[in-house]
C-alpha positions as a Python dict, from the first residue, in 0.01 Angstrom:
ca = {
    (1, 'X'): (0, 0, 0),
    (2, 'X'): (-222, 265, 150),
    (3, 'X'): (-449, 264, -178),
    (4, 'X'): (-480, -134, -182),
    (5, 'X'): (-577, -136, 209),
    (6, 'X'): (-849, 161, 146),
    (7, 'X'): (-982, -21, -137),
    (8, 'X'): (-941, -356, 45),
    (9, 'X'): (-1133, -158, 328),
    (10, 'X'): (-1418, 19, 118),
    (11, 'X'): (-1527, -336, -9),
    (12, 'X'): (-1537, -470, 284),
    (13, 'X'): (-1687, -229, 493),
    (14, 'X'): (-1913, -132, 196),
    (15, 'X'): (-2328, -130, 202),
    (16, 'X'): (-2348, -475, 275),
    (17, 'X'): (-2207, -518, 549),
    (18, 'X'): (-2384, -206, 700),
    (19, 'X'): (-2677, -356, 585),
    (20, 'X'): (-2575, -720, 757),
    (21, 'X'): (-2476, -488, 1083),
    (22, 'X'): (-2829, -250, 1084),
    (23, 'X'): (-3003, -639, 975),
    (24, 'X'): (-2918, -813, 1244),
    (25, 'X'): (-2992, -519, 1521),
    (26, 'X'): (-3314, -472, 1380),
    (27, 'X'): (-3401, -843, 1388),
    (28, 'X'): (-3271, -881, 1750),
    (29, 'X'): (-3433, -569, 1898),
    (30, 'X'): (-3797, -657, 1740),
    (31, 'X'): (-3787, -1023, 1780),
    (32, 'X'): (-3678, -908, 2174),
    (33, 'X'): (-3909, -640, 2204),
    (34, 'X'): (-3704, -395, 2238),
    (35, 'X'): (-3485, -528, 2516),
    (36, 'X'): (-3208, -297, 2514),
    (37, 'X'): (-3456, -36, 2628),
    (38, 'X'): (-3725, -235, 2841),
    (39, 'X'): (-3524, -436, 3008),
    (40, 'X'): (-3210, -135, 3047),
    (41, 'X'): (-3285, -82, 3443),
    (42, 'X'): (-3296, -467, 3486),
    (43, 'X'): (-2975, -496, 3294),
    (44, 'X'): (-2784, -238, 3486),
    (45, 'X'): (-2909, -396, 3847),
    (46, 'X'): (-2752, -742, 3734),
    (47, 'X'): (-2468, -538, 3600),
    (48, 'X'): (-2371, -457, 3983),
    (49, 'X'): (-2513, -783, 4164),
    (50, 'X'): (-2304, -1109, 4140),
    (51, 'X'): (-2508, -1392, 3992),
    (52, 'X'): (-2480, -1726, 4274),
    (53, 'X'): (-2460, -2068, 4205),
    (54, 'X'): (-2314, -1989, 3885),
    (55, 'X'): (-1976, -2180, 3695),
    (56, 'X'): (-1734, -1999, 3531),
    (57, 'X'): (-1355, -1883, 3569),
    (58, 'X'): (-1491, -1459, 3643),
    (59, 'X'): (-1774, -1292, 3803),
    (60, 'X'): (-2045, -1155, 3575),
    (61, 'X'): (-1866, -824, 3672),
    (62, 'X'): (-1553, -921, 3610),
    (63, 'X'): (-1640, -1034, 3287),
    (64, 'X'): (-1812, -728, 3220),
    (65, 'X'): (-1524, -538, 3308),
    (66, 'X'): (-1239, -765, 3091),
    (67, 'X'): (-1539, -725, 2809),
    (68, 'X'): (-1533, -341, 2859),
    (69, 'X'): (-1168, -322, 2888),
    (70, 'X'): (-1113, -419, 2558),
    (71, 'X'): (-1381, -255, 2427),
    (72, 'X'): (-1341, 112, 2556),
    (73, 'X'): (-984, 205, 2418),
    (74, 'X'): (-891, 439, 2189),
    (75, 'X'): (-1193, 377, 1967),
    (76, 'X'): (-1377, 602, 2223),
    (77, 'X'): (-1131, 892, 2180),
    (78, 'X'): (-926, 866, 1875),
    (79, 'X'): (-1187, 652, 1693),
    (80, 'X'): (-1467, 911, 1713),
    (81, 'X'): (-1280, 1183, 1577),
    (82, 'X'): (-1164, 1017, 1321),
    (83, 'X'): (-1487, 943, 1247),
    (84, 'X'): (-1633, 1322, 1264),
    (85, 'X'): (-1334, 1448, 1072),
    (86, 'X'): (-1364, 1180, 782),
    (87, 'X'): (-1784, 1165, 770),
    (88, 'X'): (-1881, 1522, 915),
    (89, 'X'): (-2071, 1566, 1269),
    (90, 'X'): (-2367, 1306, 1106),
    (91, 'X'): (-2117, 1046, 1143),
    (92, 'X'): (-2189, 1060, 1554),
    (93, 'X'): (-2562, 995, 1463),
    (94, 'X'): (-2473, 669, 1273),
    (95, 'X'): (-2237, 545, 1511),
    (96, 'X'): (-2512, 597, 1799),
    (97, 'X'): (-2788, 430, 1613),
    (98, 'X'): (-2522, 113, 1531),
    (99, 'X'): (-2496, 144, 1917),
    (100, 'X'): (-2862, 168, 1996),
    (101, 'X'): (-2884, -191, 1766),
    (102, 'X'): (-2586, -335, 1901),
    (103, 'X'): (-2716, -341, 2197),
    (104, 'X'): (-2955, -579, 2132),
    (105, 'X'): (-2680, -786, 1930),
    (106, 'X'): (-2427, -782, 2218),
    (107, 'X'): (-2738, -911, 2466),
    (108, 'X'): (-2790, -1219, 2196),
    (109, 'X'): (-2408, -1253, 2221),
    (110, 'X'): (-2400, -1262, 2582),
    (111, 'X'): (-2682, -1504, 2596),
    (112, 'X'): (-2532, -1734, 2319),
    (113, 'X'): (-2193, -1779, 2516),
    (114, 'X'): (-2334, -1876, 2832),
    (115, 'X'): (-2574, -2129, 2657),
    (116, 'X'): (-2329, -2308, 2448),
    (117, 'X'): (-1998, -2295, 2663),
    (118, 'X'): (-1839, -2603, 2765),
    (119, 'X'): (-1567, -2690, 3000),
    (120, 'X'): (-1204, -2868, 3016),
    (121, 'X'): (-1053, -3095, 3216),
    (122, 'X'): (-989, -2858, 3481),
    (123, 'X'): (-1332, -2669, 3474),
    (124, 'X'): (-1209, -2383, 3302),
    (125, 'X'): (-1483, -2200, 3064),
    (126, 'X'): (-1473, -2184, 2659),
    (127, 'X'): (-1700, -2037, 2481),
    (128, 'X'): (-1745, -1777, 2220),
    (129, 'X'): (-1867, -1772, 1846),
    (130, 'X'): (-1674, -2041, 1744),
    (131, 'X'): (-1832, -2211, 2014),
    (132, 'X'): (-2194, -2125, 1945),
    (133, 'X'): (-2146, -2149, 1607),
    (134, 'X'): (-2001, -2553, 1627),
    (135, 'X'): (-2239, -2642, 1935),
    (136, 'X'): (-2538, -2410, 1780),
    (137, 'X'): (-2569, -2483, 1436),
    (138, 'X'): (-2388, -2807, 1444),
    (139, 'X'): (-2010, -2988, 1338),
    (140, 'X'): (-2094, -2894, 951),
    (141, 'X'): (-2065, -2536, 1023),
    (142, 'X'): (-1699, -2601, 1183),
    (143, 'X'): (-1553, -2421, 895),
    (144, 'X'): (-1740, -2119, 965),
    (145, 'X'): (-1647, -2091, 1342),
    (146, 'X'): (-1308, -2167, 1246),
    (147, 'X'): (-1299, -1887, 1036),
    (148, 'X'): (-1391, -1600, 1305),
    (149, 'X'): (-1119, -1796, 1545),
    (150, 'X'): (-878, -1709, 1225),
    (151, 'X'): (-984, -1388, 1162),
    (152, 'X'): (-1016, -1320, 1561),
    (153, 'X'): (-635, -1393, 1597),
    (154, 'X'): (-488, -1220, 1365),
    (155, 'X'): (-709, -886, 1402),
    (156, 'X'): (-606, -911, 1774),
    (157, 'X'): (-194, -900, 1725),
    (158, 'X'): (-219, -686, 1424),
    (159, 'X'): (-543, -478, 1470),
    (160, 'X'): (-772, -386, 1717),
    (161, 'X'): (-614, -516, 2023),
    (162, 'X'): (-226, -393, 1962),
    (163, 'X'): (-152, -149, 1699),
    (164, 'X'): (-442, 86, 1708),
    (165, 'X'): (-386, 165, 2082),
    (166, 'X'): (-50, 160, 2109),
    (167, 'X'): (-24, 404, 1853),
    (168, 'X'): (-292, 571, 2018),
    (169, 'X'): (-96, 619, 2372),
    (170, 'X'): (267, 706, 2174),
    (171, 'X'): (92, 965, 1969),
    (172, 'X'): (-73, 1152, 2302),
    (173, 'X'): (249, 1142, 2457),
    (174, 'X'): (407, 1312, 2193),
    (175, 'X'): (153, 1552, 2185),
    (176, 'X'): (170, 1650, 2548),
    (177, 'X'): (589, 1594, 2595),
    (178, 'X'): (729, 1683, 2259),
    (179, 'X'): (446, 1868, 2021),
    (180, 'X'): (719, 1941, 1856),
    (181, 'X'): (954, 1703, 1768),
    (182, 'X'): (1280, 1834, 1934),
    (183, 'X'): (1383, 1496, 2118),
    (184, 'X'): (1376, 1298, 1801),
    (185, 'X'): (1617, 995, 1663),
    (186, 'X'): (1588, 797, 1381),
    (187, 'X'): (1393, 478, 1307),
    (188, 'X'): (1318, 295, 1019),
    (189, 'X'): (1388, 590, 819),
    (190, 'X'): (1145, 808, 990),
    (191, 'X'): (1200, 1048, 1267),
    (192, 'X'): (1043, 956, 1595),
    (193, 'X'): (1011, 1183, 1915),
    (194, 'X'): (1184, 1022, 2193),
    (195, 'X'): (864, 1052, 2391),
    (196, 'X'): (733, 828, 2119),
    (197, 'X'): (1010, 551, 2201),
    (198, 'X'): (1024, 570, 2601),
    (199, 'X'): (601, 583, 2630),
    (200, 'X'): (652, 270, 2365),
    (201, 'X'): (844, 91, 2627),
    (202, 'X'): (723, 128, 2909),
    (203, 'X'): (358, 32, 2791),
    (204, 'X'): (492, -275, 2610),
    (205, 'X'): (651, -392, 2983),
    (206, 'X'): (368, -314, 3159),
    (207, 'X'): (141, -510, 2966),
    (208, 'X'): (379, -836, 2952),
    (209, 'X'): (383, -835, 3323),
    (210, 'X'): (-7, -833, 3308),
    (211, 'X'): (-26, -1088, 3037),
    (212, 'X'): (167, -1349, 3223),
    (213, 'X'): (-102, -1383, 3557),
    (214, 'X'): (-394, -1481, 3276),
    (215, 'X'): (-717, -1431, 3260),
    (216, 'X'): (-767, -1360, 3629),
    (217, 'X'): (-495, -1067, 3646),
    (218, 'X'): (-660, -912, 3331),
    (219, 'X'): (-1003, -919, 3504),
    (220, 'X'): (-868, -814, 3791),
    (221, 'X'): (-697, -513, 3661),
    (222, 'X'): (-1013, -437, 3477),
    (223, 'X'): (-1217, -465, 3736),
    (224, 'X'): (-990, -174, 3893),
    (225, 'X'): (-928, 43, 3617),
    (226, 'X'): (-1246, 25, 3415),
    (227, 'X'): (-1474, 161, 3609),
    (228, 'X'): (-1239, 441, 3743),
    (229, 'X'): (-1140, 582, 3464),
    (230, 'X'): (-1525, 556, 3294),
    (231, 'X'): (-1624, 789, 3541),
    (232, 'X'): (-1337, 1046, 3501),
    (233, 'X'): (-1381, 1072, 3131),
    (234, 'X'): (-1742, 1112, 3110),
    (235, 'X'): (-1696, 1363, 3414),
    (236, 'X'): (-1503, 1608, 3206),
    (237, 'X'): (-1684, 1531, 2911),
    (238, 'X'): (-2022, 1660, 3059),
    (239, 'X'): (-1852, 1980, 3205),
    (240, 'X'): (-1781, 2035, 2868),
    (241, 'X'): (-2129, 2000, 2745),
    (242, 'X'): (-2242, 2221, 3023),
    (243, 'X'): (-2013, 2499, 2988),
    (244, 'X'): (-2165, 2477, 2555),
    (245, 'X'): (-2506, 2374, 2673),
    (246, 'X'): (-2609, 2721, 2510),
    (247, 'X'): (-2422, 2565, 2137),
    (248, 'X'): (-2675, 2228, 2181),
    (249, 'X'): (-2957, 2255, 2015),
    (250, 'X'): (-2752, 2389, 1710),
    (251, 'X'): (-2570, 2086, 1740),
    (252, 'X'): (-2809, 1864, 1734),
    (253, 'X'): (-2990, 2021, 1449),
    (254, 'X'): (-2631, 1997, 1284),
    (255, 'X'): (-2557, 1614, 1312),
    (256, 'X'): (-2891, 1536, 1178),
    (257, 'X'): (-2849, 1766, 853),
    (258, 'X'): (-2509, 1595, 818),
    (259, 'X'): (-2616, 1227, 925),
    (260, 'X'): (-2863, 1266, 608),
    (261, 'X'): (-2625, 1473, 376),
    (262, 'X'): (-2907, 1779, 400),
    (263, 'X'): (-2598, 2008, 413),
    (264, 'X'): (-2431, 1873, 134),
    (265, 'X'): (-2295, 2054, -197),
    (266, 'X'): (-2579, 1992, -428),
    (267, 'X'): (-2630, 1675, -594),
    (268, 'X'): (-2359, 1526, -317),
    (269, 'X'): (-2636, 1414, -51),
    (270, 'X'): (-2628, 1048, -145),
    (271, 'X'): (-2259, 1025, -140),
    (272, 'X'): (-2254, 1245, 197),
    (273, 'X'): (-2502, 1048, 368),
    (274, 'X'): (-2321, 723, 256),
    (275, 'X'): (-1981, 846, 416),
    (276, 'X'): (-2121, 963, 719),
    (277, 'X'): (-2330, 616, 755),
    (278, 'X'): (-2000, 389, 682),
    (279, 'X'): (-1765, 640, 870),
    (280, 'X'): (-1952, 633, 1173),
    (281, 'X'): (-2101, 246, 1147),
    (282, 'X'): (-1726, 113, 1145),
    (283, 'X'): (-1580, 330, 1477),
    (284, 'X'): (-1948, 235, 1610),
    (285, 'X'): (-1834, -103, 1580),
    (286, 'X'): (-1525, -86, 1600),
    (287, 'X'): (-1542, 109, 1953),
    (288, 'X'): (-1839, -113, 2122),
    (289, 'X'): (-1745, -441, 1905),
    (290, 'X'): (-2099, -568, 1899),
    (291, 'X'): (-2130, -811, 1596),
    (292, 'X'): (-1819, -862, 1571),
    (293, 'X'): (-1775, -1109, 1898),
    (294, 'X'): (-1519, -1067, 2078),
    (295, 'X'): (-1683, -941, 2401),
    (296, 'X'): (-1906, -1348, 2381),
    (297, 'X'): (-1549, -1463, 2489),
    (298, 'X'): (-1493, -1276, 2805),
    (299, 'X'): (-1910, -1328, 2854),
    (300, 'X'): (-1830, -1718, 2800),
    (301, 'X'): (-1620, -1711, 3110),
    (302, 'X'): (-1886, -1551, 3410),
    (303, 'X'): (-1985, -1747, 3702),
    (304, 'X'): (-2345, -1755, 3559),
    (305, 'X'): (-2636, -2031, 3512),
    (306, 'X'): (-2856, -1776, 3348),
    (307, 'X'): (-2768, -1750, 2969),
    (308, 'X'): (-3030, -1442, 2943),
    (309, 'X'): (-2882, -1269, 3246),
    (310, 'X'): (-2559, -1269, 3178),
    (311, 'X'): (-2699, -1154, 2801),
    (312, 'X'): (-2867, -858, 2991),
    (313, 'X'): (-2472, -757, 3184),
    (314, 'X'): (-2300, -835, 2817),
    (315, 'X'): (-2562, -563, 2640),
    (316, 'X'): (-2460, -245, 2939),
    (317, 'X'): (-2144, -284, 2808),
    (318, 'X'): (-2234, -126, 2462),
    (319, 'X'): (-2451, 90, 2647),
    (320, 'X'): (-2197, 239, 2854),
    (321, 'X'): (-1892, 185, 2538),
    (322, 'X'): (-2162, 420, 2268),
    (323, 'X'): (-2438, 584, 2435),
    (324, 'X'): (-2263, 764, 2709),
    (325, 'X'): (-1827, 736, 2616),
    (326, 'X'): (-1829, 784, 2264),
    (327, 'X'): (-2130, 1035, 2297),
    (328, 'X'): (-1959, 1272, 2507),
    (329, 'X'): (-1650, 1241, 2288),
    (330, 'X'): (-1854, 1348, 2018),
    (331, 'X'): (-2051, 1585, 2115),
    (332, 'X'): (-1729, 1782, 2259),
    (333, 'X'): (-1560, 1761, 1965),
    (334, 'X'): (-1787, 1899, 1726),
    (335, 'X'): (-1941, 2205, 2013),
    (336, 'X'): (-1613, 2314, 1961),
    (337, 'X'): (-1604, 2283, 1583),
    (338, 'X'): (-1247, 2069, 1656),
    (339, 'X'): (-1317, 1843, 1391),
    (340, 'X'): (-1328, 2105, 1084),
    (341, 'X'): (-993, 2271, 1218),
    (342, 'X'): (-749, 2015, 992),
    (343, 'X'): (-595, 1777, 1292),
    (344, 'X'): (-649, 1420, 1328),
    (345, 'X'): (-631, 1138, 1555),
    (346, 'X'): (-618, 1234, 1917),
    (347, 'X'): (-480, 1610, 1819),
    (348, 'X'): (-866, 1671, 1761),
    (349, 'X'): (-1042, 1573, 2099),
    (350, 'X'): (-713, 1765, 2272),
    (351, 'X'): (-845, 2074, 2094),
    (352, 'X'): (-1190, 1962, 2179),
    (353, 'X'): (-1077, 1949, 2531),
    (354, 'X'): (-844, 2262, 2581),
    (355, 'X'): (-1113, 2448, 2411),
    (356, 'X'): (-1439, 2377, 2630),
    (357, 'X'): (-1223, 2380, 2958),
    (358, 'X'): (-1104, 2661, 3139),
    (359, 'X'): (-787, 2502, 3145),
    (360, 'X'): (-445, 2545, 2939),
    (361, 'X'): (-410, 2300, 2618),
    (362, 'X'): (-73, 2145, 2800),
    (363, 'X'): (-341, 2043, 3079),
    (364, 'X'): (-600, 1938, 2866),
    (365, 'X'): (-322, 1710, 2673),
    (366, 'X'): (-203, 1585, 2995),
    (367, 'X'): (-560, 1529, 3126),
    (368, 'X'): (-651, 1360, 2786),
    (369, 'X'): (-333, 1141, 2757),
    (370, 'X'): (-394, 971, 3079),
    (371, 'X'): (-752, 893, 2987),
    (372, 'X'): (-604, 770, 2654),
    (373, 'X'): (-358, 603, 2836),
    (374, 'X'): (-542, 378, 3034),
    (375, 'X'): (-813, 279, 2806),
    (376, 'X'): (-594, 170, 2521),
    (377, 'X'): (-381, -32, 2802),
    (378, 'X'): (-663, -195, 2882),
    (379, 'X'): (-806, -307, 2543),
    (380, 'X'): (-425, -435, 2474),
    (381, 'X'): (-498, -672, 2785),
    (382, 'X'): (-875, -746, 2683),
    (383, 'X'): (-769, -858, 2315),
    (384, 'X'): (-497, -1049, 2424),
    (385, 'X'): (-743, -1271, 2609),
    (386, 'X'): (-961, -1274, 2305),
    (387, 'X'): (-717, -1351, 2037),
    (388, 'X'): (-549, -1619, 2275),
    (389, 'X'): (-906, -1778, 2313),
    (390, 'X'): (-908, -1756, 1905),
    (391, 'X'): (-583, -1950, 1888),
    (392, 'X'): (-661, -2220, 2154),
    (393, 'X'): (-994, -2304, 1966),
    (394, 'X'): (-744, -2371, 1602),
    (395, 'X'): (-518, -2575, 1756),
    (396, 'X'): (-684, -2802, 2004),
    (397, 'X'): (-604, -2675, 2318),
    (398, 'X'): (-238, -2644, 2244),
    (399, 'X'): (-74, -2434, 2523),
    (400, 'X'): (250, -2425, 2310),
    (401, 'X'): (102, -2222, 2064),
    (402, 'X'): (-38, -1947, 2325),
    (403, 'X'): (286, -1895, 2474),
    (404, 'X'): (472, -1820, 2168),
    (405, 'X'): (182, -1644, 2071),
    (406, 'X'): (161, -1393, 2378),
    (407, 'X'): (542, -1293, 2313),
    (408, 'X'): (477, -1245, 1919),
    (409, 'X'): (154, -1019, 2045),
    (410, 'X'): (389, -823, 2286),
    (411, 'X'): (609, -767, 2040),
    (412, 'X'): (350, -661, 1793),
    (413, 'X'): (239, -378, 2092),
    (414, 'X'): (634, -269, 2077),
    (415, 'X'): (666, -211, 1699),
    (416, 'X'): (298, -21, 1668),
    (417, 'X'): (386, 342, 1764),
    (418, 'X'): (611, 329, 1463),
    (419, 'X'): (290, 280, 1183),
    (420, 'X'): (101, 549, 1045),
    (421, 'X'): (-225, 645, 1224),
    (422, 'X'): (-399, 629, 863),
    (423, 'X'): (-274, 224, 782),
    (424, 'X'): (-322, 133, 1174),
    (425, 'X'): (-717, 227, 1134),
    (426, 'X'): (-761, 64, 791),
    (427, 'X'): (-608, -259, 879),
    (428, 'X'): (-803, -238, 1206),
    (429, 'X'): (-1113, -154, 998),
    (430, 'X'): (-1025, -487, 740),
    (431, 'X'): (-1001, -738, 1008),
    (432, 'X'): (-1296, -628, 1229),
    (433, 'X'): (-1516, -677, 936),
    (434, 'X'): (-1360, -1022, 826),
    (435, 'X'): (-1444, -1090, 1182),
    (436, 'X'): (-1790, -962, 1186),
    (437, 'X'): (-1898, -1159, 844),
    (438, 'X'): (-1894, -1511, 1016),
    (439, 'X'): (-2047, -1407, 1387),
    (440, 'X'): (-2357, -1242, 1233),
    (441, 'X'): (-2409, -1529, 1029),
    (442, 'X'): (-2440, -1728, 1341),
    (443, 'X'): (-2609, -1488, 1490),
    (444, 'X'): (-2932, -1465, 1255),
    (445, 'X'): (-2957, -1835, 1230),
    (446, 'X'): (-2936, -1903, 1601),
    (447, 'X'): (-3201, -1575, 1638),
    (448, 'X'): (-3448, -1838, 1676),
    (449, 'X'): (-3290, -1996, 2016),
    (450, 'X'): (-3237, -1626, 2152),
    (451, 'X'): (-3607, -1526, 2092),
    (452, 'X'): (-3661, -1893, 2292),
    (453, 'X'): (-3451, -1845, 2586),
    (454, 'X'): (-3548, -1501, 2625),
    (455, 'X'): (-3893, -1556, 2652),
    (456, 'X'): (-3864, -1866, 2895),
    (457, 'X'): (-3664, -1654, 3094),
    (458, 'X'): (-3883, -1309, 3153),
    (459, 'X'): (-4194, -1597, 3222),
    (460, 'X'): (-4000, -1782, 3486),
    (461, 'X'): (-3905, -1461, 3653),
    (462, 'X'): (-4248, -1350, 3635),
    (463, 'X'): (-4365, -1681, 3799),
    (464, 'X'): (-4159, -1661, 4060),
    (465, 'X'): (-3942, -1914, 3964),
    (466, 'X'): (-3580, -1744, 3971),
    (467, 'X'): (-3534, -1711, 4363),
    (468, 'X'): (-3225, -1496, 4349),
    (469, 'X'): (-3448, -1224, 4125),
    (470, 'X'): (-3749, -1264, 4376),
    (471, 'X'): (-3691, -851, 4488),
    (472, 'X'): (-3750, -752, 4114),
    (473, 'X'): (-4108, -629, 4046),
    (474, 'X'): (-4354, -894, 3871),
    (475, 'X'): (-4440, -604, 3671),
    (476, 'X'): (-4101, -543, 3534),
    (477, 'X'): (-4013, -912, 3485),
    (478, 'X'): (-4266, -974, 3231),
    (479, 'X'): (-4150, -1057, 2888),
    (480, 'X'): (-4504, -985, 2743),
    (481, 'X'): (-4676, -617, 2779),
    (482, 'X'): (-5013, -749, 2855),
}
């Protein structure tokens, strides 16, 4: 089974879809002029300051937050090693530049889910790819949005949103309360650590308790958590850097070499560079999700009027997910060489960790496991609001389906410490691409619209036409450089 899902993954995740990825970044960041850098400072002030006058179920913050909650999960610790280890330190330069262009594809998300929402009965928001893709590109391209809901659903319960971190938290806890298997009792035929069990448990309650208040609990616990434990993570992460800062420039000079296959056996540079660039492309997107849109759903439901504005708060969350989370997770683990010393998963950024702290490795595990901990708990709660949305779009509307499908997703979060790490990230892998295929479709034929609103909007703010954005500089606010 392990050979059919790696070849089932390979094809998938093969040069054409890294092409279709890189494509569609490149597209959106020239035909945008380079928003995701221009326009950065503007996006981060929005990122903080409530949008009024808007409709929606969730602040723009709030829906930042559920967005980055399900985003920034174990993909940002386990992820990137597993990355490093499997495609050498280049694979951190891939994964940054698929960040860099995602940023520009999460803004065109952002923007796409506010412009072609609609509304129930009760004034509650629904939007999303399948949403842009039926109200975008019209009722004959039904099939395709009703594919990503598909796909969407099923990577969610079985995927991205359950298994992966899940397996993620059991594994640190077994690392930090039983490294070495004492407690253990038998499962399935295997031999699991009772740490593994309880840690199981207790995460699988947790999260039905949060599952049952909706959409507003889940943003509200974001809104909490997210930011906290952002800041804790990328603290230690730079006191890591700084305590190396003398290993840097070596390591920079290193992950280029590698990202190119320049330090290759000879005649294996190709191949090498190839690895590196689908190794690091797929946690890239598989830890900020841009392209594959999910985080359009939670962007769908913001109190916002602005379709470009709220594209502006949708693209910091890639910015904060890649260029500063999964950076310092990389650049720890390979200034302390942990990703050539034969662990995997999460055992390779506790190395990382006990190594570049002046701290013992039971501290460093308990320091990482809590960081673990709370942003894979979170991206269970985020992708249960995705893969919910996903359902409700297949059948209608029907709220019987989402209930039974919230217990069967609970239930998937109890049985995923007891999968191999090696399956959980291939199947995760599969379904993130099948996901990806019919959302960047959409997304290069509606290109056009983006380019449109985008333009409209930075001229209207330059006019003086947006009140609300009146304090930002005329200057700044201009779409055009002249």
């Amino acid at each position: 089974m392990g050979d059919i899902l790696s070849k089932i993954n390979s094809l998938i995740w093969g040069a054409p879809m890294i092409l279709l990825i890189l494509g569609i970044g490149i597209i959106l960041t020239v035909g945008c002029r380079m928003i995701q850098i221009r326009r950065l400072p503007l996006a981060l002030k929005y990122m903080v300051k409530n949008e009024e006058g808007g409709q929606g179920d969730v602040t723009s913050f709030q829906a930042l937050c559920t967005a980055l909650s399900a985003t920034i999960g174990t993909g940002n610790i386990v992820g990137v090693a597993t990355a490093i280890v499997a495609g050498g330190p280049g694979a951190l330069f891939w994964l940054e530049l698929a960040g860099l262009l995602g940023m520009a594809t999460k803004y065109a998300e952002g923007l796409l889910a506010v412009k072609y929402r609609t509304f129930d009965d009760h004034g509650k928001a629904l939007g999303g790819p399948f949403y842009y893709i039926e109200n975008g590109l019209g009722k004959k391209w039904k099939w395709l949005a009703k594919m990503f809901a598909f796909f969407g659903a099923i990577a969610g319960v079985i995927g991205i949103g359950t298994i992966a971190q899940i397996n993620g938290i059991t594994s640190a806890a077994e690392t930090f309360f039983d490294p070495k298997k004492v407690n253990t009792i038998s499962l399935f035929g295997n031999e699991y650590s009772w740490a593994v069990i309880i840690s199981g448990i207790v995460v699988t309650v947790l999260v039905a308790i949060v599952l049952i208040g909706g959409v507003q609990r889940i943003a509200r616990v974001s809104e909490i958590i997210v930011p906290l434990m952002i800041v804790i993570y990328v603290g230690l992460c730079l006191f890591m850097i700084v305590v190396n800062i003398a290993k840097l420039p070596g390591v920079i000079v290193e992950i280029v070499q590698s990202a190119f296959g320049l330090r290759a056996v000879s005649g294996g540079a190709i191949g090498a560079m190839m690895i590196a660039m689908q190794k690091g492309i797929a946690r890239g997107i598989f830890s900020n999700e841009s392209g594959l849109g999910s985080a359009p759903i939670a962007a769908a439901a913001a109190q916002s009027k602005e379709p470009v504005r709220q594209g502006l708060v949708s693209m910091t969350g890639t910015f904060i997910d890649t260029l500063v989370v999964c950076n310092m997770t990389g650049m720890a683990i390979i200034l302390t060489g942990a990703w050539d010393t034969g662990l995997e998963g999460s055992a390779v950024t506790i190395f990382a960790f006990s190594e570049a702290l002046p701290i013992s490795q039971t501290l460093a595990s308990l320091l990482l496991m809590i960081c673990l901990a709370f942003f894979a708990f979170t991206t269970i709660l985020g992708w249960n609001y995705y893969s919910e949305r996903c359902l409700s779009y297949l059948t209608g509307g029907n709220t019987k389906f989402s209930s039974v499908f919230r217990w069967v997703y609970i239930f998937a979060v109890f049985i995923g410490p007891y999968l191999t790490v090696s399956a959980v990230w291939t199947i995760a892998d599969i379904f993130n691409g099948l996901m990806a295929f019919p959302n960047i479709i959409a997304l290069i034929l509606l290109s056009p619209v983006v380019f449109k609103e985008t333009k409209s909007y930075f001229a209207r703010l330059s006019a003086g036409e947006i009140e609300e954005f009146s304090s930002v500089p005329l200057a700044d606010a201009s779409f055009d450089d002249d």
